[in-house]
Amino acid sequence: AAAFNALIHMYGKLRMSAQAFAAYREMAALGLEPGIKTYNALILACSRDGDLAAAEGLLQQMKVAGIRPSEYTFGTLISMYVHASQPKQALKTFAAMVRSGVEPNPVHFTSLIDLYSRGGSGEGLAKADKIYSMMRQRGIPPNEVTLSCLIDACARVDDVDRAFRYYQEACEAGLAPSDASHNQLIRICTTADRVDDALALVKHMVKRHGQIQEPALDSLVRALSHKHVEKAVRVFRLLQALKLEGTNLTLRHLVHACAKGGYPDEAHGFYRDLKARGSSAGPRAGSSLLRALCRAGRAHQALDVWAELRREQCWPAPRAVLDVIAACAKGNMLPQALGILEEFRAEPAWAELLEPGLEEPVGNLFDALINRFCFAGQTAPALQLYDAYLSLSWDSDRRRAAEGQAPHGGLARPALKLSMATLAFLESCCARDEAHAHRAFDVRGEMRRYTERKRQAAADMPRKISHHFDEEEAWLGDGEGGEGEGWDPDGNGGEGPH
């Protein structure tokens, strides 16, 4: 019998349930009585195949044969119900085990806790907590798997405080939590924006030379990057010191966060790390980096990043493009500024320059560029910019008219406009340049449009009524006669002409 039991157990471990039952039948044919080890080995084979019906049938055969199920028998069946997501049957089997006098062990409790921790709801966590309380009342300490299941249940509902409570109780019960449990806590703290708690755990693990998992640190860096840029950079440096790389997604978060937080050197360094990996920064991080470099006066670096983004077919946000053009203009790189602007005109994003909040800075940019080209005596590119401005200006007017904001609706002055001084400067340059003298008339026409719209805006404004006297009474009188009763155009007391 012992040889058959060993053979059946081996078949069960190898997921060869058909051979296991064949050996069982052969054993019976030889007149050998199966025992608790035989049935446990067969139930193991059923568990590997997920055959609940066969396992339940074997349990009934045990009862008929008068064989009392062991804690292993009940534990395997409970585990099968857990994997089949049948909580009622799992609890029913657990209750039957207790009634039969078999003392539950940590594996039984942990299986039930795992079952309810998967629900991802407060109700599931409450049930898992109830089973954990039963376990503690029986004086059974949690093991590493129990703690992991409990922390996972807390993570699904973002209950960080309860996760730390379980952690503390496990430590008090004599368990030395593994690095895996600490990494779980770091992740749940990060998700719940408890970055200080996560950092404290990281420091604890570093002091005890624990193995910090890359995903845990990686997610912590991303969480820190939203509000605590300097801490995010330090944790990322720790990650690198531990010979961990971090993901490309984390590097993009760092590029964006450092650029927005006023750290252009760090942002550019993380960008170079991305490029060394053969990865792209993407439009969000790329746009933030361009703006940071332009604000720092690093037009040449911004142009290099711009060129790399364009080679990757990545188009930055409109504000970033405007910043690059402005930086080129300030650095007297006028051909580059004009080239980027013309490239931008061919993109669908060009229409985004008319979005609310952008029209004024766009007008200011055209003002500055046209003035710089005029000062340089380059009338042709100045007119090229003027034509691009005109196209945008008319598009802006049409859009505002379609939205019910036509000039006669109270918004006569254009939202996108050049200054009169710039237009006058451009007109004088055209008049002096024989090749473009005819364009002076176009510019004058735009100046007349401005003047007319300004006049119309003034006419559309309601006339202010003086608060020093009642205007209606002054013109019409108070209706009671007497001196100053009204306006007498003839000056004869209202008697008519003599």
Short mmCIF file of C-alpha atoms in Angstrom, two decimals:
data_model
loop_
_atom_site.label_atom_id
_atom_site.label_comp_id
_atom_site.label_asym_id
_atom_site.label_seq_id
_atom_site.Cartn_x
_atom_site.Cartn_y
_atom_site.Cartn_z
CA ALA A 1 0.00 0.00 0.00
CA ALA A 2 2.84 2.35 0.82
CA ALA A 3 4.32 1.87 -2.65
CA PHE A 4 0.96 2.62 -4.33
CA ASN A 5 0.48 5.66 -2.10
CA ALA A 6 3.89 7.01 -3.14
CA LEU A 7 3.12 6.30 -6.82
CA ILE A 8 -0.28 8.04 -6.64
CA HIS A 9 1.29 11.02 -4.85
CA MET A 10 3.96 11.32 -7.56
CA TYR A 11 1.33 11.19 -10.33
CA GLY A 12 -0.66 13.88 -8.51
CA LYS A 13 2.31 16.23 -8.30
CA LEU A 14 3.02 15.67 -12.00
CA ARG A 15 -0.60 16.53 -12.92
CA MET A 16 -1.15 12.98 -14.20
CA SER A 17 -4.54 12.42 -12.59
CA ALA A 18 -5.58 9.65 -15.03
CA GLN A 19 -2.53 7.57 -14.09
CA ALA A 20 -3.12 8.32 -10.39
CA PHE A 21 -6.67 6.93 -10.54
CA ALA A 22 -5.47 3.96 -12.60
CA ALA A 23 -2.99 3.13 -9.84
CA TYR A 24 -5.80 3.52 -7.29
CA ARG A 25 -7.98 1.04 -9.18
CA GLU A 26 -5.08 -1.39 -9.53
CA MET A 27 -4.50 -1.09 -5.79
CA ALA A 28 -8.14 -2.00 -5.10
CA ALA A 29 -7.95 -4.92 -7.56
CA LEU A 30 -5.09 -6.33 -5.54
CA GLY A 31 -7.24 -6.14 -2.40
CA LEU A 32 -5.20 -3.38 -0.78
CA GLU A 33 -7.22 -1.04 1.43
CA PRO A 34 -6.77 2.69 0.69
CA GLY A 35 -5.98 4.90 3.67
CA ILE A 36 -5.86 8.59 4.48
CA LYS A 37 -2.59 8.98 2.51
CA THR A 38 -4.18 7.36 -0.54
CA TYR A 39 -7.16 9.70 -0.53
CA ASN A 40 -5.04 12.77 0.16
CA ALA A 41 -2.79 11.90 -2.79
CA LEU A 42 -5.86 11.47 -5.05
CA ILE A 43 -7.39 14.77 -3.86
CA LEU A 44 -4.03 16.42 -4.59
CA ALA A 45 -4.23 15.07 -8.16
CA CYS A 46 -7.76 16.50 -8.46
CA SER A 47 -6.60 19.88 -7.16
CA ARG A 48 -3.90 20.09 -9.81
CA ASP A 49 -6.57 19.58 -12.49
CA GLY A 50 -9.16 21.75 -10.72
CA ASP A 51 -11.59 18.80 -10.65
CA LEU A 52 -13.80 19.76 -7.71
CA ALA A 53 -16.47 17.14 -8.42
CA ALA A 54 -13.93 14.29 -8.25
CA ALA A 55 -12.41 15.69 -5.02
CA GLU A 56 -15.86 15.96 -3.42
CA GLY A 57 -16.59 12.37 -4.48
CA LEU A 58 -13.39 11.17 -2.82
CA LEU A 59 -14.39 12.98 0.39
CA GLN A 60 -17.69 11.07 0.40
CA GLN A 61 -15.84 7.78 -0.17
CA MET A 62 -13.66 8.57 2.85
CA LYS A 63 -16.74 9.10 5.02
CA VAL A 64 -18.30 5.83 3.82
CA ALA A 65 -15.04 4.01 4.53
CA GLY A 66 -14.94 5.54 8.00
CA ILE A 67 -11.71 7.42 7.32
CA ARG A 68 -11.51 10.74 9.11
CA PRO A 69 -10.27 13.59 6.86
CA SER A 70 -7.07 15.23 8.04
CA GLU A 71 -6.13 18.92 8.14
CA TYR A 72 -4.36 18.34 4.82
CA THR A 73 -7.59 16.94 3.27
CA PHE A 74 -9.65 19.93 4.40
CA GLY A 75 -6.87 22.37 3.49
CA THR A 76 -6.67 21.07 -0.08
CA LEU A 77 -10.46 21.22 -0.52
CA ILE A 78 -10.65 24.76 0.91
CA SER A 79 -7.86 25.84 -1.43
CA MET A 80 -9.76 24.35 -4.39
CA TYR A 81 -12.92 26.27 -3.46
CA VAL A 82 -10.87 29.45 -3.09
CA HIS A 83 -9.39 29.08 -6.58
CA ALA A 84 -12.86 28.33 -7.94
CA SER A 85 -14.18 31.52 -6.23
CA GLN A 86 -16.77 29.61 -4.21
CA PRO A 87 -16.66 31.33 -0.80
CA LYS A 88 -19.77 29.61 0.58
CA GLN A 89 -18.37 26.13 -0.08
CA ALA A 90 -14.98 27.15 1.30
CA LEU A 91 -16.56 28.39 4.55
CA LYS A 92 -18.81 25.32 4.73
CA THR A 93 -15.77 23.05 4.44
CA PHE A 94 -13.92 25.13 7.05
CA ALA A 95 -16.88 24.81 9.46
CA ALA A 96 -17.08 21.04 8.84
CA MET A 97 -13.38 20.77 9.65
CA VAL A 98 -13.83 22.59 12.97
CA ARG A 99 -16.86 20.42 13.86
CA SER A 100 -14.88 17.26 13.13
CA GLY A 101 -12.32 18.30 15.71
CA VAL A 102 -9.51 19.15 13.29
CA GLU A 103 -7.69 22.25 14.48
CA PRO A 104 -7.32 24.92 11.77
CA ASN A 105 -3.79 26.02 10.94
CA PRO A 106 -2.40 29.23 9.34
CA VAL A 107 -2.80 27.73 5.85
CA HIS A 108 -6.56 27.29 6.27
CA PHE A 109 -7.08 30.82 7.56
CA THR A 110 -4.78 32.31 4.96
CA SER A 111 -6.68 30.57 2.14
CA LEU A 112 -9.94 32.18 3.30
CA ILE A 113 -8.29 35.59 3.80
CA ASP A 114 -6.89 35.33 0.26
CA LEU A 115 -10.36 34.50 -1.04
CA TYR A 116 -11.92 37.66 0.38
CA SER A 117 -8.94 39.90 -0.26
CA ARG A 118 -9.44 39.51 -4.02
CA GLY A 119 -12.82 41.24 -4.02
CA GLY A 120 -11.39 44.74 -4.08
CA SER A 121 -14.21 46.09 -1.88
CA GLY A 122 -14.64 47.29 1.66
CA GLU A 123 -16.99 44.36 2.31
CA GLY A 124 -14.35 41.86 1.20
CA LEU A 125 -11.75 43.50 3.44
CA ALA A 126 -14.18 43.38 6.37
CA LYS A 127 -14.69 39.64 5.89
CA ALA A 128 -10.96 39.05 5.55
CA ASP A 129 -10.44 41.03 8.75
CA LYS A 130 -13.07 38.92 10.56
CA ILE A 131 -11.29 35.69 9.58
CA TYR A 132 -7.97 37.21 10.65
CA SER A 133 -9.52 38.08 14.05
CA MET A 134 -10.70 34.47 14.44
CA MET A 135 -7.17 33.35 13.67
CA ARG A 136 -5.67 35.65 16.29
CA GLN A 137 -8.28 34.60 18.91
CA ARG A 138 -7.12 31.02 18.50
CA GLY A 139 -3.58 32.18 19.20
CA ILE A 140 -2.39 31.40 15.67
CA PRO A 141 0.24 33.95 14.50
CA PRO A 142 0.16 35.16 10.89
CA ASN A 143 2.79 33.95 8.48
CA GLU A 144 4.36 35.83 5.59
CA VAL A 145 1.62 34.77 3.15
CA THR A 146 -1.12 35.85 5.58
CA LEU A 147 0.44 39.30 5.93
CA SER A 148 0.84 39.59 2.16
CA CYS A 149 -2.85 38.75 1.58
CA LEU A 150 -3.97 41.27 4.21
CA ILE A 151 -1.81 44.07 2.80
CA ASP A 152 -3.08 43.24 -0.69
CA ALA A 153 -6.68 43.49 0.55
CA CYS A 154 -5.89 46.92 2.04
CA ALA A 155 -4.19 48.03 -1.17
CA ARG A 156 -7.32 47.32 -3.19
CA VAL A 157 -9.31 49.84 -1.12
CA ASP A 158 -6.41 52.25 -0.34
CA ASP A 159 -6.60 51.59 3.41
CA VAL A 160 -2.98 52.38 4.33
CA ASP A 161 -3.59 52.72 8.07
CA ARG A 162 -5.06 49.24 8.33
CA ALA A 163 -2.18 47.80 6.29
CA PHE A 164 0.29 49.27 8.77
CA ARG A 165 -1.79 47.89 11.64
CA TYR A 166 -1.52 44.37 10.20
CA TYR A 167 2.19 44.92 9.66
CA GLN A 168 2.68 46.04 13.27
CA GLU A 169 0.65 43.14 14.68
CA ALA A 170 2.63 40.64 12.61
CA CYS A 171 5.89 42.09 13.95
CA GLU A 172 4.58 41.91 17.53
CA ALA A 173 3.58 38.27 16.93
CA GLY A 174 7.21 37.45 16.15
CA LEU A 175 7.13 37.59 12.35
CA ALA A 176 10.07 39.30 10.63
CA PRO A 177 8.37 40.68 7.48
CA SER A 178 10.23 39.94 4.30
CA ASP A 179 11.38 42.41 1.67
CA ALA A 180 8.31 41.43 -0.37
CA SER A 181 6.00 42.72 2.38
CA HIS A 182 7.97 45.95 2.67
CA ASN A 183 7.77 46.44 -1.09
CA GLN A 184 4.02 45.88 -0.91
CA LEU A 185 3.75 48.60 1.73
CA ILE A 186 5.87 50.98 -0.33
CA ARG A 187 3.53 50.48 -3.29
CA ILE A 188 0.34 51.01 -1.28
CA CYS A 189 1.80 54.15 0.35
CA THR A 190 2.78 55.46 -3.06
CA THR A 191 -0.65 54.83 -4.55
CA ALA A 192 -2.35 56.57 -1.61
CA ASP A 193 0.06 59.55 -1.84
CA ARG A 194 1.61 58.69 1.56
CA VAL A 195 5.07 59.40 0.21
CA ASP A 196 6.62 60.15 3.62
CA ASP A 197 5.62 56.70 4.88
CA ALA A 198 6.97 55.15 1.68
CA LEU A 199 10.27 56.99 2.08
CA ALA A 200 10.54 55.84 5.70
CA LEU A 201 10.13 52.23 4.56
CA VAL A 202 12.77 52.71 1.88
CA LYS A 203 15.21 54.08 4.48
CA HIS A 204 14.42 51.14 6.79
CA MET A 205 15.13 48.65 4.01
CA VAL A 206 18.35 50.39 2.98
CA LYS A 207 19.61 50.32 6.58
CA ARG A 208 18.95 46.61 6.90
CA HIS A 209 20.32 45.97 3.37
CA GLY A 210 16.98 44.69 2.14
CA GLN A 211 16.27 43.90 -1.48
CA ILE A 212 14.06 46.72 -2.72
CA GLN A 213 12.07 45.74 -5.78
CA GLU A 214 12.47 47.92 -8.83
CA PRO A 215 8.69 48.34 -9.42
CA ALA A 216 8.24 49.63 -5.85
CA LEU A 217 10.95 52.30 -6.19
CA ASP A 218 9.90 53.06 -9.73
CA SER A 219 6.31 53.84 -8.73
CA LEU A 220 7.55 55.85 -5.73
CA VAL A 221 9.69 58.05 -8.01
CA ARG A 222 6.68 58.74 -10.24
CA ALA A 223 4.49 59.59 -7.25
CA LEU A 224 7.11 61.93 -5.81
CA SER A 225 7.64 63.66 -9.14
CA HIS A 226 4.19 65.27 -8.99
CA LYS A 227 4.85 67.36 -5.87
CA HIS A 228 8.35 66.60 -4.53
CA VAL A 229 10.77 66.86 -7.43
CA GLU A 230 13.97 66.90 -5.36
CA LYS A 231 12.92 63.79 -3.40
CA ALA A 232 11.99 62.05 -6.64
CA VAL A 233 15.45 62.71 -8.04
CA ARG A 234 17.12 61.44 -4.84
CA VAL A 235 15.08 58.22 -4.83
CA PHE A 236 15.91 57.69 -8.50
CA ARG A 237 19.62 58.12 -7.71
CA LEU A 238 19.17 55.49 -4.98
CA LEU A 239 17.54 53.21 -7.53
CA GLN A 240 20.56 53.64 -9.81
CA ALA A 241 22.97 53.05 -6.90
CA LEU A 242 21.22 49.73 -6.31
CA LYS A 243 22.04 48.79 -9.93
CA LEU A 244 18.41 49.16 -10.95
CA GLU A 245 17.53 51.05 -14.11
CA GLY A 246 14.00 52.31 -13.68
CA THR A 247 11.53 52.34 -16.54
CA ASN A 248 11.38 54.74 -19.47
CA LEU A 249 8.03 55.94 -18.15
CA THR A 250 9.69 57.02 -14.91
CA LEU A 251 12.41 58.88 -16.82
CA ARG A 252 9.73 60.75 -18.80
CA HIS A 253 8.02 61.71 -15.53
CA LEU A 254 11.35 63.02 -14.23
CA VAL A 255 12.04 65.04 -17.39
CA HIS A 256 8.60 66.65 -17.12
CA ALA A 257 8.78 67.23 -13.35
CA CYS A 258 12.29 68.71 -13.38
CA ALA A 259 11.45 70.95 -16.33
CA LYS A 260 8.28 72.24 -14.67
CA GLY A 261 10.01 72.59 -11.31
CA GLY A 262 12.82 74.80 -12.61
CA TYR A 263 15.61 72.23 -12.91
CA PRO A 264 16.60 72.39 -16.60
CA ASP A 265 19.99 70.69 -16.07
CA GLU A 266 18.43 67.65 -14.39
CA ALA A 267 15.60 67.55 -16.93
CA HIS A 268 18.07 67.60 -19.82
CA GLY A 269 20.20 64.93 -18.11
CA PHE A 270 17.24 62.56 -17.76
CA TYR A 271 16.33 63.32 -21.36
CA ARG A 272 19.84 62.27 -22.46
CA ASP A 273 19.38 59.04 -20.44
CA LEU A 274 16.22 58.35 -22.40
CA LYS A 275 17.98 58.98 -25.68
CA ALA A 276 20.83 56.66 -24.65
CA ARG A 277 18.24 53.90 -24.23
CA GLY A 278 16.88 54.61 -27.70
CA SER A 279 13.59 55.88 -26.28
CA SER A 280 11.59 59.02 -27.02
CA ALA A 281 10.62 61.66 -24.48
CA GLY A 282 7.14 62.01 -25.94
CA PRO A 283 5.19 65.23 -26.51
CA ARG A 284 4.44 65.99 -22.83
CA ALA A 285 7.97 65.64 -21.44
CA GLY A 286 9.50 67.02 -24.65
CA SER A 287 7.34 70.15 -24.51
CA SER A 288 8.15 70.77 -20.84
CA LEU A 289 11.87 70.37 -21.52
CA LEU A 290 11.78 72.79 -24.47
CA ARG A 291 10.03 75.45 -22.38
CA ALA A 292 12.46 74.99 -19.47
CA LEU A 293 15.50 75.32 -21.75
CA CYS A 294 14.05 78.41 -23.41
CA ARG A 295 13.32 80.05 -20.04
CA ALA A 296 16.93 79.31 -19.02
CA GLY A 297 18.21 81.04 -22.18
CA ARG A 298 19.58 77.84 -23.72
CA ALA A 299 18.34 78.31 -27.23
CA HIS A 300 20.95 76.04 -28.81
CA GLN A 301 20.07 73.12 -26.51
CA ALA A 302 16.39 73.76 -27.17
CA LEU A 303 17.06 73.62 -30.91
CA ASP A 304 18.88 70.29 -30.52
CA VAL A 305 15.95 68.82 -28.57
CA TRP A 306 13.55 70.28 -31.13
CA ALA A 307 15.41 68.60 -33.99
CA GLU A 308 15.42 65.23 -32.19
CA LEU A 309 11.71 65.44 -31.44
CA ARG A 310 10.94 66.23 -35.06
CA ARG A 311 13.07 63.30 -36.26
CA GLU A 312 10.92 61.12 -34.02
CA GLN A 313 7.76 62.56 -35.62
CA CYS A 314 6.85 64.04 -32.23
CA TRP A 315 5.18 67.45 -32.31
CA PRO A 316 5.46 69.52 -29.10
CA ALA A 317 2.64 71.58 -27.58
CA PRO A 318 1.95 74.98 -29.24
CA ARG A 319 3.28 76.98 -26.28
CA ALA A 320 6.54 75.05 -26.43
CA VAL A 321 6.86 75.81 -30.15
CA LEU A 322 6.24 79.50 -29.51
CA ASP A 323 8.89 79.50 -26.78
CA VAL A 324 11.46 77.94 -29.13
CA ILE A 325 10.69 80.51 -31.84
CA ALA A 326 10.97 83.35 -29.30
CA ALA A 327 14.25 81.97 -27.93
CA CYS A 328 15.70 81.83 -31.45
CA ALA A 329 14.60 85.41 -32.08
CA LYS A 330 16.22 86.61 -28.84
CA GLY A 331 19.41 84.78 -29.75
CA ASN A 332 19.49 86.44 -33.19
CA MET A 333 18.86 83.09 -34.87
CA LEU A 334 16.22 84.58 -37.12
CA PRO A 335 16.44 82.02 -39.97
CA GLN A 336 15.86 79.18 -37.47
CA ALA A 337 12.92 81.04 -35.94
CA LEU A 338 11.35 81.57 -39.34
CA GLY A 339 12.00 77.96 -40.37
CA ILE A 340 10.27 76.57 -37.27
CA LEU A 341 7.33 78.92 -37.78
CA GLU A 342 6.90 77.84 -41.40
CA GLU A 343 7.17 74.19 -40.38
CA PHE A 344 4.56 74.82 -37.72
CA ARG A 345 2.16 76.38 -40.28
CA ALA A 346 2.01 73.04 -42.11
CA GLU A 347 0.88 71.18 -38.99
CA PRO A 348 -2.74 70.74 -37.81
CA ALA A 349 -1.65 72.14 -34.43
CA TRP A 350 -1.26 75.57 -36.08
CA ALA A 351 -5.00 76.16 -35.54
CA GLU A 352 -4.47 75.73 -31.77
CA LEU A 353 -2.80 79.17 -31.71
CA LEU A 354 -6.30 80.62 -31.73
CA GLU A 355 -7.27 78.88 -28.50
CA PRO A 356 -8.25 81.15 -25.56
CA GLY A 357 -5.21 82.50 -23.77
CA LEU A 358 -2.86 82.07 -26.72
CA GLU A 359 -3.91 84.88 -29.06
CA GLU A 360 -2.21 87.67 -27.11
CA PRO A 361 1.21 85.91 -26.76
CA VAL A 362 0.99 84.90 -30.43
CA GLY A 363 0.41 88.54 -31.42
CA ASN A 364 3.33 89.63 -29.23
CA LEU A 365 5.56 87.03 -30.86
CA PHE A 366 4.69 88.21 -34.37
CA ASP A 367 5.29 91.78 -33.20
CA ALA A 368 8.79 90.93 -31.98
CA LEU A 369 9.75 88.85 -35.02
CA ILE A 370 8.56 91.38 -37.59
CA ASN A 371 10.37 94.18 -35.75
CA ARG A 372 13.62 92.18 -35.62
CA PHE A 373 13.53 91.39 -39.34
CA CYS A 374 12.71 95.00 -40.14
CA PHE A 375 15.63 96.23 -38.02
CA ALA A 376 17.85 93.76 -39.88
CA GLY A 377 16.67 95.25 -43.19
CA GLN A 378 15.07 91.92 -44.24
CA THR A 379 11.74 93.02 -45.62
CA ALA A 380 10.91 89.76 -47.40
CA PRO A 381 10.90 87.52 -44.28
CA ALA A 382 9.14 90.30 -42.35
CA LEU A 383 6.36 90.22 -44.96
CA GLN A 384 6.35 86.41 -44.82
CA LEU A 385 5.62 86.68 -41.11
CA TYR A 386 3.05 89.39 -41.77
CA ASP A 387 1.20 87.11 -44.20
CA ALA A 388 1.19 84.28 -41.63
CA TYR A 389 -0.18 86.73 -39.08
CA LEU A 390 -2.90 87.94 -41.47
CA SER A 391 -4.04 84.38 -42.13
CA LEU A 392 -4.33 83.71 -38.40
CA SER A 393 -6.00 87.07 -37.75
CA TRP A 394 -8.75 86.48 -40.30
CA ASP A 395 -9.26 82.94 -38.99
CA SER A 396 -9.62 84.41 -35.52
CA ASP A 397 -12.23 86.90 -36.72
CA ARG A 398 -14.22 84.18 -38.48
CA ARG A 399 -14.13 81.97 -35.41
CA ARG A 400 -15.29 84.77 -33.13
CA ALA A 401 -18.08 85.68 -35.54
CA ALA A 402 -19.24 82.06 -35.61
CA GLU A 403 -19.31 82.07 -31.80
CA GLY A 404 -21.48 85.17 -31.71
CA GLN A 405 -18.61 87.49 -30.87
CA ALA A 406 -18.67 89.54 -34.06
CA PRO A 407 -17.32 93.09 -33.94
CA HIS A 408 -20.80 94.59 -33.67
CA GLY A 409 -21.51 92.27 -30.74
CA GLY A 410 -19.26 94.28 -28.47
CA LEU A 411 -15.82 92.88 -29.34
CA ALA A 412 -14.79 95.08 -32.22
CA ARG A 413 -11.10 95.09 -31.40
CA PRO A 414 -9.37 91.92 -32.63
CA ALA A 415 -8.00 89.45 -30.09
CA LEU A 416 -5.02 88.67 -32.33
CA LYS A 417 -3.35 91.87 -33.46
CA LEU A 418 -0.07 93.62 -34.18
CA SER A 419 0.77 96.95 -32.63
CA MET A 420 0.27 100.07 -34.76
CA ALA A 421 3.96 100.87 -34.27
CA THR A 422 4.96 97.54 -35.83
CA LEU A 423 2.59 98.04 -38.74
CA ALA A 424 3.95 101.56 -39.29
CA PHE A 425 7.53 100.25 -39.17
CA LEU A 426 6.73 97.49 -41.67
CA GLU A 427 4.94 99.97 -43.96
CA SER A 428 7.95 102.29 -43.99
CA CYS A 429 10.30 99.37 -44.74
CA CYS A 430 8.12 98.32 -47.68
CA ALA A 431 7.98 101.89 -48.98
CA ARG A 432 11.80 102.09 -48.93
CA ASP A 433 12.26 98.67 -50.55
CA GLU A 434 11.58 98.93 -54.28
CA ALA A 435 10.95 95.19 -54.59
CA HIS A 436 8.21 95.30 -51.98
CA ALA A 437 6.90 98.86 -52.31
CA HIS A 438 3.51 97.60 -53.50
CA ARG A 439 3.02 95.76 -50.19
CA ALA A 440 2.99 99.08 -48.34
CA PHE A 441 -0.63 99.47 -49.53
CA ASP A 442 -1.55 96.12 -47.92
CA VAL A 443 -0.07 97.18 -44.61
CA ARG A 444 -1.84 100.54 -44.75
CA GLY A 445 -5.09 98.67 -45.37
CA GLU A 446 -4.52 96.67 -42.19
CA MET A 447 -3.81 99.88 -40.31
CA ARG A 448 -7.11 101.34 -41.60
CA ARG A 449 -8.89 98.16 -40.48
CA TYR A 450 -7.51 98.66 -37.00
CA THR A 451 -8.58 102.31 -36.92
CA GLU A 452 -12.09 101.49 -38.16
CA ARG A 453 -12.55 98.70 -35.67
CA LYS A 454 -11.30 100.91 -32.86
CA ARG A 455 -13.79 103.58 -33.87
CA GLN A 456 -16.58 101.00 -34.07
CA ALA A 457 -15.67 99.69 -30.62
CA ALA A 458 -15.96 103.21 -29.20
CA ALA A 459 -19.35 103.70 -30.92
CA ASP A 460 -20.66 100.40 -29.53
CA MET A 461 -19.83 101.40 -25.97
CA PRO A 462 -22.83 102.74 -23.97
CA ARG A 463 -22.68 106.50 -23.25
CA LYS A 464 -21.83 107.23 -19.62
CA ILE A 465 -24.56 109.10 -17.73
CA SER A 466 -23.36 111.80 -15.35
CA HIS A 467 -24.28 111.32 -11.70
CA HIS A 468 -24.24 115.08 -11.02
CA PHE A 469 -27.72 115.75 -12.38
CA ASP A 470 -30.73 113.92 -13.76
CA GLU A 471 -30.21 114.12 -17.50
CA GLU A 472 -33.85 113.48 -18.36
CA GLU A 473 -34.99 116.23 -15.99
CA ALA A 474 -32.41 118.66 -17.36
CA TRP A 475 -33.71 118.19 -20.90
CA LEU A 476 -37.43 117.79 -20.31
CA GLY A 477 -38.05 119.71 -17.08
CA ASP A 478 -40.01 118.54 -14.06
CA GLY A 479 -43.39 119.06 -15.71
CA GLU A 480 -44.56 121.71 -13.13
CA GLY A 481 -43.70 124.91 -14.99
CA GLY A 482 -41.64 127.77 -13.57
CA GLU A 483 -38.11 128.82 -14.16
CA GLY A 484 -35.97 126.19 -15.71
CA GLU A 485 -38.97 124.01 -16.49
CA GLY A 486 -37.56 122.78 -19.77
CA TRP A 487 -35.66 123.62 -22.87
CA ASP A 488 -37.14 126.68 -24.68
CA PRO A 489 -35.50 126.82 -28.09
CA ASP A 490 -37.08 130.19 -28.89
CA GLY A 491 -36.35 131.83 -25.56
CA ASN A 492 -39.86 133.32 -25.34
CA GLY A 493 -41.40 131.28 -22.56
CA GLY A 494 -42.76 128.65 -24.90
CA GLU A 495 -45.23 131.04 -26.64
CA GLY A 496 -43.95 130.24 -30.06
CA PRO A 497 -42.36 132.62 -32.54
CA HIS A 498 -43.41 136.26 -32.55
#
